[in-house]
Coordinates of C-alpha atoms in Angstrom, one line a residue:
X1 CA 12.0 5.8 13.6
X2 CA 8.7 5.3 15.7
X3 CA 7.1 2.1 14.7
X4 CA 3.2 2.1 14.3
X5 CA 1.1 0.5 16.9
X6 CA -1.3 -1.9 15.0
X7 CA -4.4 -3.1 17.0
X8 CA -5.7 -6.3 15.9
X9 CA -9.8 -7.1 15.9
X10 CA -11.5 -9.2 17.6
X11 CA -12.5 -12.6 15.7
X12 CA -15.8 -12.3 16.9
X13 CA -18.4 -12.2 13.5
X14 CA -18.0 -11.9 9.8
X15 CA -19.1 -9.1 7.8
X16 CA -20.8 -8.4 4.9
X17 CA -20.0 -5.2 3.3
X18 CA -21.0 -3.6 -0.5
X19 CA -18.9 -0.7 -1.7
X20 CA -20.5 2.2 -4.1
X21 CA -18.4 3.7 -6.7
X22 CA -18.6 7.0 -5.2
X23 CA -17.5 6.5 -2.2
X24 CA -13.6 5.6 -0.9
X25 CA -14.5 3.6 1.7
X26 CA -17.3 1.0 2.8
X27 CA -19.4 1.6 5.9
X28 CA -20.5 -1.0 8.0
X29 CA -23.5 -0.8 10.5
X30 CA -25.0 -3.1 13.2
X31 CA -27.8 -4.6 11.1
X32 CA -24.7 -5.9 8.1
X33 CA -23.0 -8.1 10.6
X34 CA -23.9 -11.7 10.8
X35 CA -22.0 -14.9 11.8
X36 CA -19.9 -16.9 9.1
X37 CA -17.8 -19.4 10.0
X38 CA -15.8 -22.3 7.6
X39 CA -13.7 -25.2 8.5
X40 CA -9.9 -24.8 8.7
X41 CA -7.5 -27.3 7.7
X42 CA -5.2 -26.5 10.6
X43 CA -7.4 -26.4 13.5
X44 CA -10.9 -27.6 14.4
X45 CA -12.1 -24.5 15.4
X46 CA -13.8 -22.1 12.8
X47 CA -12.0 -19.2 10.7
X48 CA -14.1 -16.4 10.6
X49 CA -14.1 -14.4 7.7
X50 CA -15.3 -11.0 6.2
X51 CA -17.0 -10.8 2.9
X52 CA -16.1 -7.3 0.8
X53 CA -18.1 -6.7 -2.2
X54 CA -16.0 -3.9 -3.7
X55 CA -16.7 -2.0 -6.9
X56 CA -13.3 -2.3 -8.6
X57 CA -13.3 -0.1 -11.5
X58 CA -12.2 -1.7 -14.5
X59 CA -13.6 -2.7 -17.9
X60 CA -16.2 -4.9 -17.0
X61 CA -17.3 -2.8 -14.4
X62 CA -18.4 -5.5 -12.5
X63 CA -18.4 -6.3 -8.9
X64 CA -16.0 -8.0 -6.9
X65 CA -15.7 -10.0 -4.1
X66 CA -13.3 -10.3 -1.7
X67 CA -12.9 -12.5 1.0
X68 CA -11.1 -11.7 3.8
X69 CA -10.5 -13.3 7.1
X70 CA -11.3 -10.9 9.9
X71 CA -7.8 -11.2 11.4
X72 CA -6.7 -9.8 8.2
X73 CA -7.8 -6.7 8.4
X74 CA -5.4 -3.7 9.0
X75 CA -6.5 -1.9 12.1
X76 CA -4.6 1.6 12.1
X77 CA -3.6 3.0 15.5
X78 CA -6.5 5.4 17.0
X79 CA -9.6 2.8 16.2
X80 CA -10.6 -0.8 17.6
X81 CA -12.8 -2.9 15.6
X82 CA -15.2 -4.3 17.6
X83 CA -19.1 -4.9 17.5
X84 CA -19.9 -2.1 20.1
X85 CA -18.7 0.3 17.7
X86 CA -21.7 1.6 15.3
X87 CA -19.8 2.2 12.5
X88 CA -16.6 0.8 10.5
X89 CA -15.3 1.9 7.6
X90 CA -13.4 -0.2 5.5
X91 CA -11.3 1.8 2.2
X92 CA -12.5 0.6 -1.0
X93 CA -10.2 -2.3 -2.5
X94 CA -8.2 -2.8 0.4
X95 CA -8.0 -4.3 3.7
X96 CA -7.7 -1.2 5.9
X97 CA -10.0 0.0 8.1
X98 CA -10.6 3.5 8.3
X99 CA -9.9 6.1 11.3
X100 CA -10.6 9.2 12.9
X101 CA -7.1 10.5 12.0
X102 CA -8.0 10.4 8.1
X103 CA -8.4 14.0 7.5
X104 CA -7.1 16.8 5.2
X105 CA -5.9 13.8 3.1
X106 CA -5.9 16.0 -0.5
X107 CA -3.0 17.0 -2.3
X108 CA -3.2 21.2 -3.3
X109 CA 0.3 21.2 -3.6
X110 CA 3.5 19.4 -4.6
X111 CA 7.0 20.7 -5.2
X112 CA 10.1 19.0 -5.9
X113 CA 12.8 19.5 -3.7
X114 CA 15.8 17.6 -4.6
X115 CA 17.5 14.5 -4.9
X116 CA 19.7 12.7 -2.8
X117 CA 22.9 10.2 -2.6
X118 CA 22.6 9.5 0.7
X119 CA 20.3 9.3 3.7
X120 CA 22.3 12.2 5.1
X121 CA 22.1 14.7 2.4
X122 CA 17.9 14.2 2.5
X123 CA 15.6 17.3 4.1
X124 CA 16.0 17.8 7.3
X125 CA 13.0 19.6 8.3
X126 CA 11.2 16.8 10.2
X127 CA 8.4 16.8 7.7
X128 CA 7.1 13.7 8.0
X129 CA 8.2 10.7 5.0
X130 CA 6.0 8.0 3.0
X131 CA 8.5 6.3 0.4
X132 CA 7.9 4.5 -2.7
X133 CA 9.6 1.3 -3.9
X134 CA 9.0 -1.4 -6.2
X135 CA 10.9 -3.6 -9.2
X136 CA 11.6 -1.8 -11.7
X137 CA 8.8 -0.5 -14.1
X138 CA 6.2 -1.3 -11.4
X139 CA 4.4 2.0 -12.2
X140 CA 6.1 3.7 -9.5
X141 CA 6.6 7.2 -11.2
X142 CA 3.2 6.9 -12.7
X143 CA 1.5 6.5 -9.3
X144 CA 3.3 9.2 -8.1
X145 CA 2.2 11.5 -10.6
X146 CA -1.6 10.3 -10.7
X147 CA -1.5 10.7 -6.5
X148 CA -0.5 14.6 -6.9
X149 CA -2.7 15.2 -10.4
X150 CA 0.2 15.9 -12.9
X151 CA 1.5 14.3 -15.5
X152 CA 5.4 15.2 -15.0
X153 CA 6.2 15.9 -11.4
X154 CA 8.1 12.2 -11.5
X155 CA 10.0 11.3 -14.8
X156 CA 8.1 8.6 -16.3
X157 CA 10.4 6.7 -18.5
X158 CA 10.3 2.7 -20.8
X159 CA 13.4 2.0 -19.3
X160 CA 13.7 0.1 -16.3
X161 CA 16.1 1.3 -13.3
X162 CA 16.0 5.0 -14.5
X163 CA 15.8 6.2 -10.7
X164 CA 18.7 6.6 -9.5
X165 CA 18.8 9.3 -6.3
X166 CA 16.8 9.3 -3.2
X167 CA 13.9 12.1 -4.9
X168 CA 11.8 14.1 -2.5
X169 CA 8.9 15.5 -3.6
X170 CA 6.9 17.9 -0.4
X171 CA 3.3 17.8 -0.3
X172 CA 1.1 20.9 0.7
X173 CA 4.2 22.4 2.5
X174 CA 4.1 19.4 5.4
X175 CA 4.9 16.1 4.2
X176 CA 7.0 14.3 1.5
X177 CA 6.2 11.8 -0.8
X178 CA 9.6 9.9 -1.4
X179 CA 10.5 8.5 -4.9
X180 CA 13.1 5.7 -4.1
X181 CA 15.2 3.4 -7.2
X182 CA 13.6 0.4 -8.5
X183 CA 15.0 -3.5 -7.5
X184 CA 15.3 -6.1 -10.0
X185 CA 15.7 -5.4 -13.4
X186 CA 17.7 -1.9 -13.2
X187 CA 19.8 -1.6 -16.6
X188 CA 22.8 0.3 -14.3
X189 CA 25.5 -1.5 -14.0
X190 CA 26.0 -4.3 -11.2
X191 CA 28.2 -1.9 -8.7
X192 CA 25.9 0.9 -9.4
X193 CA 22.8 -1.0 -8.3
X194 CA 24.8 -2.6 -5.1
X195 CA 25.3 1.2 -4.1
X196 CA 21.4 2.2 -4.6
X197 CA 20.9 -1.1 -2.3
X198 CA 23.1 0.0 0.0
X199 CA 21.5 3.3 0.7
X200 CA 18.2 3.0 0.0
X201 CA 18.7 -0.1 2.9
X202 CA 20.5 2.5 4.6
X203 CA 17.6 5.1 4.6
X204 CA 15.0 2.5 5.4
X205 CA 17.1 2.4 8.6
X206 CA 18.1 5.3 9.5
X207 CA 15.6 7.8 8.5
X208 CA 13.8 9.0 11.4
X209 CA 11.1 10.6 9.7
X210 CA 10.1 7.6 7.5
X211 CA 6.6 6.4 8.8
X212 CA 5.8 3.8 5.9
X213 CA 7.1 2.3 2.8
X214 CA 4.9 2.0 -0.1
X215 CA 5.9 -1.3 -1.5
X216 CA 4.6 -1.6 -5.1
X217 CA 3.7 -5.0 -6.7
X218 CA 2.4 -5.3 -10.0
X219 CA -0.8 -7.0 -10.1
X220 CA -0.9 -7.6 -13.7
X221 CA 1.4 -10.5 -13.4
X222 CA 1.8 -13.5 -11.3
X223 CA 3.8 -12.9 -7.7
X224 CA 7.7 -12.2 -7.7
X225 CA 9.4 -14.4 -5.3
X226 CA 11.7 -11.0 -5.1
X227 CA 9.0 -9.1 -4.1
X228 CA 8.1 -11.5 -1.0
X229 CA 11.8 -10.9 0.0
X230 CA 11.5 -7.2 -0.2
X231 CA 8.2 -7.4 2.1
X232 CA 10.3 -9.7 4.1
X233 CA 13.0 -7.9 5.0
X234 CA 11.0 -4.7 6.0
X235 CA 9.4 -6.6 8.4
X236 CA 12.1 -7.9 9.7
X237 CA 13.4 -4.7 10.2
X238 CA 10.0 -3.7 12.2
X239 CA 9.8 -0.8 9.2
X240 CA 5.7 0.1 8.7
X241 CA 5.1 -1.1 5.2
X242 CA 1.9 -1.0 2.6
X243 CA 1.4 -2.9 -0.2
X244 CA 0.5 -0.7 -3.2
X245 CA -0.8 -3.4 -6.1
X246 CA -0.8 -1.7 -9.1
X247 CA -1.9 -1.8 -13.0
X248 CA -4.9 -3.4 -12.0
X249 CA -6.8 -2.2 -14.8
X250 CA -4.9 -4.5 -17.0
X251 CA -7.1 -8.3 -18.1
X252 CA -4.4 -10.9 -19.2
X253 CA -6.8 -12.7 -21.9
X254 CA -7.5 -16.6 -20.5
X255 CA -6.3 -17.9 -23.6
X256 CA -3.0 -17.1 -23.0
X257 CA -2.9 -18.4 -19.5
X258 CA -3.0 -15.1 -18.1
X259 CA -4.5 -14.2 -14.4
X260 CA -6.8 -11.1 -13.7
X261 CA -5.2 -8.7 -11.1
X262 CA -7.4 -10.0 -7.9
X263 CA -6.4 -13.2 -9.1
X264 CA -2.7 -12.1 -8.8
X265 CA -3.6 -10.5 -5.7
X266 CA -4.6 -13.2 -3.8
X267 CA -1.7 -15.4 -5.1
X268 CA 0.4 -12.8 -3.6
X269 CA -1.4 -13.3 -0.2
X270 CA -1.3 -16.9 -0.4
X271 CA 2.6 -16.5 -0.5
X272 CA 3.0 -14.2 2.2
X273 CA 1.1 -16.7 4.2
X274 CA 4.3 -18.5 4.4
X275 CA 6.5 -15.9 5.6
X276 CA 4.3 -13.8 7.6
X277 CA 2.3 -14.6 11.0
X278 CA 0.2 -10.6 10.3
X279 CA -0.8 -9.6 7.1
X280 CA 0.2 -6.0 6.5
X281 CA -1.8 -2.8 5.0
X282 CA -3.2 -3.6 1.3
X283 CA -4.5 -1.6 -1.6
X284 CA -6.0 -2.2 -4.7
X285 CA -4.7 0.9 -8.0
X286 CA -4.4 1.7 -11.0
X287 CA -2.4 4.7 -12.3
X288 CA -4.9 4.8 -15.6
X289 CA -8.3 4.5 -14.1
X290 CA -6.7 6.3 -11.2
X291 CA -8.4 3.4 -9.0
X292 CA -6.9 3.5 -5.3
X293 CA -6.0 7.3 -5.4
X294 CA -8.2 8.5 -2.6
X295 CA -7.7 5.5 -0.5
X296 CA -3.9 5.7 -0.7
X297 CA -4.4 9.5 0.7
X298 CA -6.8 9.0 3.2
X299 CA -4.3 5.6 4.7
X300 CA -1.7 8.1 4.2
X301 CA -3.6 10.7 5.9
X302 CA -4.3 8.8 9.1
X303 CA -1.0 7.4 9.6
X304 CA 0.3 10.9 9.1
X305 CA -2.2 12.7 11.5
X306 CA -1.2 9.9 14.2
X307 CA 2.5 10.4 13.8
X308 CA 2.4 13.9 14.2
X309 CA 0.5 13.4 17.4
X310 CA 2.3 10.6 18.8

């Protein structure tokens, strides 16, 4: 598998940015940047940070900001973030700066092609592979099928741990989008799931074509500690990972002691502060309001263009 390069920017300013509905990602010139600095608890020194005012579409409609420390931005390979450029581009409910490789990032095509047992009975055509993973009833099948426009490409089903096979689906004839089986609350029995472990592990590590999980976290309730050791063991294993939150159209009422999704979000974050020195690749969805759709393609498009390249 060839790992990722990730560049990471300078901590030199803070940045003010505003998002418009129309537009996937957030431009930022010259005359946005200004200083911003606020104590940290762990050092003397300032912690920059970056302030995103994104327009998350939900009920409200409402703005929503987001505050991000500079170092936590995702800087693909191909770009460095630094104030001599003119122009950065940021996608819209995420952390990830855009690049030049983001191109030809729509979907005019997607076939299935077959489901696998085993990391050795997958394609072999060298197309390049972005796979999706999550707990069980994440939303996993519904993202799929909201990324390519159809309703049924993946089987959407109520019950939990339906996926059971290694599904490839190609896209536009060149890539595959890779359907993998849901952790933590399959219905299969227990040897069952500790053989959809063992190969889904197994692909992870041995599929050369693989350039990024997808690792799906539901955003309309509070952080899985399971989750956190899903993210931790792909990093361990150096494997190029992206968290996809999803359902974050859905409002818990307050009432009930329920968190929005941001709020979720950045409970997430503060518990992968514990286990993880770089904060990876993060985006904002919803499979219903079909939020996050062109930003997943254009990330996916970028890291794709590279790898092909490089």
């Amino acid at each position: 598998m060839r790992l990722l390069p990730i560049s990471r920017p300078p901590s030199l300013c803070a940045l003010t940015i505003r998002s418009s509905t129309s537009a996937s990602a957030t431009t930022i010139h010259h005359n946005h940047l200004h200083l911003s600095s606020s104590p940290s608890s762990s050092s003397s020194s300032p912690v920059q940070t970056i302030s995103i005012v994104h327009q998350i579409q939900q009920q409200e409609n409402r703005n929503l900001l987001l505050h991000i420390p500079l170092e936590k931005l995702f800087v693909p390979p191909g770009i460095e973030l630094s104030l001599e450029n003119p122009i950065t581009r940021i996608l819209r409910g995420s952390n990830i700066v855009l690049s030049p490789y983001a191109k030809e990032s729509q979907i005019s095509e997607a076939v299935f092609v077959k489901s696998s047992k085993g990391t050795e009975d997958c394609p072999s055509d060298g197309f390049p592979e972005f796979a999706l993973v999550g707990r069980s009833n994440v939303g996993k099948s519904s993202l799929l099928n909201s990324l390519v426009r159809r309703r049924k490409l993946a089987l959407t089903s109520k019950k939990p741990g339906k996926t059971q096979s290694i599904n490839h689906f190609l896209i536009n004839n060149s890539w595959y989008l890779v359907d993998l089986p849901g952790y933590g609350y399959a219905t299969a029995p227990q040897t069952v799931r500790t053989d959809w472990d063992d190969f889904t592990k197994d692909y992870f590590l041995n599929r050369k074509t693989l350039v990024s999980v997808f690792l799906l976290i539901d955003a309309s309730i509070p952080a899985k500690k399971i989750d956190i050791e899903y993210a931790t063991w792909l990093t361990q294993q150096q494997i190029p990972m992206t968290l996809i939150f999803t359902k974050c159209d859905k409002r818990k009422k307050q009432k009930n002691g329920g968190k929005r999704a941001e709020e979720n979000v950045e409970d997430f974050h503060v518990m992968m502060h514990e286990y993880f020195q770089e904060a990876p690749p993060w985006i904002m969805t919803s499979s219903v309001t079909n939020q996050g759709r062109d930003e997943i393609l254009l990330h996916i498009a970028q890291l794709r263009n590279y790898w092909l390249k490089h």
